[in-house]
PDB file of C-alpha atoms in Angstrom:
ATOM      1  CA  MET Z  17      98.530 -52.652 -67.293  1.00  0.00           C
ATOM      2  CA  LYS Z  18      99.336 -56.033 -68.826  1.00  0.00           C
ATOM      3  CA  LYS Z  19     101.287 -58.533 -66.741  1.00  0.00           C
ATOM      4  CA  PHE Z  20     103.391 -61.344 -68.141  1.00  0.00           C
ATOM      5  CA  GLU Z  21     104.980 -64.549 -66.951  1.00  0.00           C
ATOM      6  CA  TYR Z  22     108.157 -65.944 -68.458  1.00  0.00           C
ATOM      7  CA  LYS Z  23     109.573 -69.396 -69.132  1.00  0.00           C
ATOM      8  CA  SER Z  24     113.082 -70.621 -70.018  1.00  0.00           C
ATOM      9  CA  VAL Z  25     113.238 -73.822 -72.043  1.00  0.00           C
ATOM     10  CA  PRO Z  26     116.503 -75.698 -72.674  1.00  0.00           C
ATOM     11  CA  ILE Z  27     116.890 -76.988 -76.235  1.00  0.00           C
ATOM     12  CA  PRO Z  28     118.566 -80.411 -76.382  1.00  0.00           C
ATOM     13  CA  THR Z  29     121.817 -80.169 -78.358  1.00  0.00           C
ATOM     14  CA  LYS Z  30     124.421 -82.607 -79.509  1.00  0.00           C
ATOM     15  CA  GLY Z  31     127.805 -82.266 -81.100  1.00  0.00           C
ATOM     16  CA  LYS Z  32     131.033 -81.317 -79.411  1.00  0.00           C
ATOM     17  CA  PHE Z  33     132.490 -77.837 -80.003  1.00  0.00           C
ATOM     18  CA  PHE Z  34     129.554 -76.930 -82.268  1.00  0.00           C
ATOM     19  CA  VAL Z  35     125.800 -76.728 -81.831  1.00  0.00           C
ATOM     20  CA  GLU Z  36     123.560 -79.239 -83.522  1.00  0.00           C
ATOM     21  CA  PHE Z  37     119.898 -79.785 -82.709  1.00  0.00           C
ATOM     22  CA  ASP Z  38     116.751 -81.264 -84.226  1.00  0.00           C
ATOM     23  CA  MET Z  39     114.907 -78.289 -85.755  1.00  0.00           C
ATOM     24  CA  GLN Z  40     111.738 -80.310 -86.378  1.00  0.00           C
ATOM     25  CA  GLN Z  41     111.607 -81.378 -82.719  1.00  0.00           C
ATOM     26  CA  PHE Z  42     112.205 -77.767 -81.662  1.00  0.00           C
ATOM     27  CA  ASP Z  43     109.370 -76.538 -83.920  1.00  0.00           C
ATOM     28  CA  GLU Z  44     107.028 -79.167 -82.485  1.00  0.00           C
ATOM     29  CA  GLN Z  45     107.958 -78.146 -78.933  1.00  0.00           C
ATOM     30  CA  LEU Z  46     107.355 -74.457 -79.732  1.00  0.00           C
ATOM     31  CA  ASN Z  47     104.010 -75.239 -81.385  1.00  0.00           C
ATOM     32  CA  GLU Z  48     102.858 -77.169 -78.303  1.00  0.00           C
ATOM     33  CA  LEU Z  49     103.875 -74.283 -76.049  1.00  0.00           C
ATOM     34  CA  GLY Z  50     102.167 -71.847 -78.429  1.00  0.00           C
ATOM     35  CA  LYS Z  51      98.893 -73.749 -77.975  1.00  0.00           C
ATOM     36  CA  LEU Z  52      99.256 -73.030 -74.248  1.00  0.00           C
ATOM     37  CA  GLY Z  53      99.640 -69.305 -74.933  1.00  0.00           C
ATOM     38  CA  TRP Z  54     103.451 -69.053 -74.811  1.00  0.00           C
ATOM     39  CA  GLU Z  55     105.193 -66.758 -77.314  1.00  0.00           C
ATOM     40  CA  LEU Z  56     108.875 -67.106 -78.224  1.00  0.00           C
ATOM     41  CA  VAL Z  57     110.772 -63.947 -77.296  1.00  0.00           C
ATOM     42  CA  ASN Z  58     114.383 -64.939 -77.897  1.00  0.00           C
ATOM     43  CA  CYS Z  59     116.878 -67.801 -78.116  1.00  0.00           C
ATOM     44  CA  LEU Z  60     120.329 -67.663 -76.612  1.00  0.00           C
ATOM     45  CA  GLN Z  61     123.324 -69.921 -77.096  1.00  0.00           C
ATOM     46  CA  THR Z  62     125.563 -70.189 -74.077  1.00  0.00           C
ATOM     47  CA  ASN Z  63     129.300 -70.608 -74.292  1.00  0.00           C
ATOM     48  CA  ASN Z  64     130.633 -74.120 -74.481  1.00  0.00           C
ATOM     49  CA  ASN Z  65     130.661 -75.654 -71.039  1.00  0.00           C
ATOM     50  CA  ILE Z  66     133.652 -77.449 -69.559  1.00  0.00           C
ATOM     51  CA  LYS Z  67     132.811 -80.643 -71.474  1.00  0.00           C
ATOM     52  CA  GLY Z  68     132.795 -78.771 -74.803  1.00  0.00           C
ATOM     53  CA  TYR Z  69     129.056 -78.708 -75.345  1.00  0.00           C
ATOM     54  CA  ALA Z  70     127.063 -75.541 -75.937  1.00  0.00           C
ATOM     55  CA  ASN Z  71     123.539 -75.065 -74.655  1.00  0.00           C
ATOM     56  CA  ILE Z  72     120.624 -73.243 -76.257  1.00  0.00           C
ATOM     57  CA  TYR Z  73     117.763 -71.738 -74.277  1.00  0.00           C
ATOM     58  CA  ALA Z  74     114.461 -70.471 -75.628  1.00  0.00           C
ATOM     59  CA  TYR Z  75     112.798 -67.673 -73.675  1.00  0.00           C
ATOM     60  CA  LEU Z  76     109.030 -67.393 -73.841  1.00  0.00           C
ATOM     61  CA  LYS Z  77     106.335 -65.175 -72.373  1.00  0.00           C
ATOM     62  CA  ARG Z  78     102.573 -65.150 -72.021  1.00  0.00           C
ATOM     63  CA  GLU Z  79     100.106 -62.724 -70.596  1.00  0.00           C
ATOM     64  CA  LYS Z  80      98.961 -63.454 -67.065  1.00  0.00           C
ATOM     65  CA  ILE Z  81      95.229 -63.676 -66.742  1.00  0.00           C
TER      66      ILE Z  81
END
């Protein structure tokens, strides 16, 4: 049976009351993680926190060897 490990990566955002982030920087970060065997499974935007900023998290997995 295959076994996996998982990783949560916060995506830096800016902008108050809306989500704005650098897509090119995000792509570069994902490509670097992909070279290490990580595969993007999902992204999730959290609700705005008390300061009005939303957060985005990328969830990745890779097979344990």
